[in-house]
Amino acid sequence: EPEVTQTPSHQVTQMGQEVILRCVPISNHLYFYWYRQILGQKVEFLVSFYNNEISEKSEIFDDQFSVERPDGSNFTLKIRSTKLEDSAMYFCASSEGAGPLHFGNGTRLTVT
Amino acid sequence: GQQLNQSPQSMFIQEGEDVSMNCTSSSIFNTWLWYKQDPGEGPVLLIALYKAGELTSNGRLTAQFGITRKDSFLNISASIPSDVGIYFCAGQRAPSGTYKYIFGTGTRLKVLA
């Protein structure tokens, strides 16, 4: 069964550094998402992306965050200058449209 | 707002028991999803519900889309140790143009063998 893949599985970075989290969505899906989950908390929406542009973003997704689909398969989340509070699991998801989201296994980001 | 509250927050049950949990909101949703999350992994889809009143099963799991469209319920029958995990509901308010889902606060299930 096709799946969403994310790399790396764990990223450790120093405060102020830039990180790029990578995702390969399911190939025939058109809608892409990033969600965040702080340890022990619920899954929070960050941003949705369709037709090569952001379709919606949450208040968490400030100017430090950006997303890109650099080629036909990858979907990336960049955090320009990481803060301690950015430490979380970051999940990529994709969907065909109104159907259910399919999630990757996440990238655990640790900011020190 | 679009807050989804899940109840109970956590529960301990004996193996073989049935489990019930629910998800409620003050807002109307057009689609409900139920996910299970194991430690260190992403949410895995269990059941999708698309119409008010819909009752859908997946093995020992049964979920219902509430008639008011503001709630959903998940039941697990004859629980087994591997049912341990966190169960999340997720709701979509269409037409939103983005198809994003809002996640609930989660129900942590622990099964005692």
GROMACS .gro file of C-alpha atoms in nm, chain B:
model
  113
  113GLY     CA    1  -1.460   2.756   1.776
  114GLN     CA    2  -1.326   2.443   1.614
  115GLN     CA    3  -1.205   2.274   1.932
  116LEU     CA    4  -1.269   1.900   1.939
  117ASN     CA    5  -1.294   1.756   2.290
  118GLN     CA    6  -1.245   1.385   2.343
  119SER     CA    7  -1.370   1.189   2.637
  120PRO     CA    8  -1.240   1.016   2.833
  121GLN     CA    9  -0.886   1.158   2.834
  122SER     CA   10  -0.750   0.818   2.933
  123MET     CA   11  -0.880   0.483   3.038
  124PHE     CA   12  -0.753   0.157   3.178
  125ILE     CA   13  -0.952  -0.149   3.083
  126GLN     CA   14  -0.922  -0.524   3.117
  127GLU     CA   15  -0.848  -0.734   2.811
  128GLY     CA   16  -1.173  -0.852   2.659
  129GLU     CA   17  -1.375  -0.551   2.769
  130ASP     CA   18  -1.555  -0.319   2.531
  131VAL     CA   19  -1.441   0.043   2.503
  132SER     CA   20  -1.637   0.354   2.418
  133MET     CA   21  -1.503   0.701   2.352
  134ASN     CA   22  -1.646   1.014   2.200
  135CYS     CA   23  -1.553   1.339   2.034
  136THR     CA   24  -1.761   1.654   2.064
  137SER     CA   25  -1.754   2.005   1.927
  138SER     CA   26  -1.964   2.318   1.929
  139SER     CA   27  -1.917   2.335   1.551
  140ILE     CA   28  -2.064   2.127   1.271
  141PHE     CA   29  -1.835   1.895   1.077
  142ASN     CA   30  -1.896   1.726   0.744
  143THR     CA   31  -1.646   1.445   0.779
  144TRP     CA   32  -1.515   1.259   1.083
  145LEU     CA   33  -1.207   1.043   1.095
  146TRP     CA   34  -1.074   0.822   1.371
  147TYR     CA   35  -0.701   0.756   1.400
  148LYS     CA   36  -0.482   0.546   1.629
  149GLN     CA   37  -0.132   0.658   1.718
  150ASP     CA   38   0.134   0.428   1.860
  151PRO     CA   39   0.439   0.575   2.038
  152GLY     CA   40   0.686   0.732   1.797
  153GLU     CA   41   0.466   0.680   1.494
  154GLY     CA   42   0.224   0.879   1.286
  155PRO     CA   43  -0.155   0.854   1.318
  156VAL     CA   44  -0.301   0.557   1.133
  157LEU     CA   45  -0.649   0.585   0.988
  158LEU     CA   46  -0.906   0.350   1.142
  159ILE     CA   47  -1.245   0.465   1.014
  160ALA     CA   48  -1.382   0.748   0.799
  161LEU     CA   49  -1.739   0.880   0.829
  162TYR     CA   50  -1.903   1.102   0.569
  163LYS     CA   51  -2.274   1.131   0.651
  164ALA     CA   52  -2.471   1.224   0.962
  165GLY     CA   53  -2.599   0.911   1.133
  166GLU     CA   54  -2.355   0.685   0.947
  167LEU     CA   55  -2.241   0.378   1.136
  168THR     CA   56  -1.926   0.211   1.003
  169SER     CA   57  -1.728  -0.090   1.124
  170ASN     CA   58  -1.371  -0.202   1.075
  171GLY     CA   59  -1.320  -0.537   1.243
  172ARG     CA   60  -1.375  -0.489   1.616
  173LEU     CA   61  -1.406  -0.113   1.573
  174THR     CA   62  -1.733   0.068   1.512
  175ALA     CA   63  -1.771   0.442   1.472
  176GLN     CA   64  -2.073   0.663   1.430
  177PHE     CA   65  -2.123   1.009   1.285
  178GLY     CA   66  -2.353   1.192   1.527
  179ILE     CA   67  -2.686   1.312   1.395
  180THR     CA   68  -2.619   1.669   1.509
  181ARG     CA   69  -2.292   1.657   1.310
  182LYS     CA   70  -2.119   1.794   1.619
  183ASP     CA   71  -2.000   1.464   1.757
  184SER     CA   72  -1.872   1.118   1.677
  185PHE     CA   73  -1.826   0.796   1.872
  186LEU     CA   74  -1.582   0.508   1.856
  187ASN     CA   75  -1.638   0.167   2.010
  188ILE     CA   76  -1.386  -0.113   2.037
  189SER     CA   77  -1.522  -0.456   2.121
  190ALA     CA   78  -1.333  -0.730   2.303
  191SER     CA   79  -1.018  -0.526   2.353
  192ILE     CA   80  -0.676  -0.688   2.318
  193PRO     CA   81  -0.333  -0.567   2.437
  194SER     CA   82  -0.239  -0.426   2.097
  195ASP     CA   83  -0.530  -0.182   2.119
  196VAL     CA   84  -0.309   0.022   2.350
  197GLY     CA   85  -0.238   0.367   2.210
  198ILE     CA   86  -0.384   0.711   2.165
  199TYR     CA   87  -0.705   0.747   1.968
  200PHE     CA   88  -0.772   1.075   1.792
  201CYS     CA   89  -1.082   1.199   1.621
  202ALA     CA   90  -1.042   1.449   1.340
  203GLY     CA   91  -1.311   1.663   1.182
  204GLN     CA   92  -1.329   1.846   0.852
  205ARG     CA   93  -1.549   2.147   0.790
  206ALA     CA   94  -1.615   2.155   0.417
  207PRO     CA   95  -1.638   2.338   0.197
  208SER     CA   96  -1.318   2.483   0.333
  209GLY     CA   97  -1.120   2.476   0.014
  210THR     CA   98  -0.828   2.319   0.193
  211TYR     CA   99  -0.976   1.994   0.326
  212LYS     CA  100  -0.775   2.036   0.646
  213TYR     CA  101  -0.874   1.833   0.950
  214ILE     CA  102  -0.886   1.953   1.309
  215PHE     CA  103  -0.772   1.694   1.561
  216GLY     CA  104  -0.926   1.614   1.894
  217THR     CA  105  -0.747   1.610   2.227
  218GLY     CA  106  -0.704   1.232   2.221
  219THR     CA  107  -0.805   0.935   2.435
  220ARG     CA  108  -0.519   0.730   2.576
  221LEU     CA  109  -0.614   0.365   2.606
  222LYS     CA  110  -0.431   0.118   2.826
  223VAL     CA  111  -0.530  -0.247   2.827
  224LEU     CA  112  -0.450  -0.469   3.122
  225ALA     CA  113  -0.388  -0.829   3.025
   0.00000   0.00000   0.00000
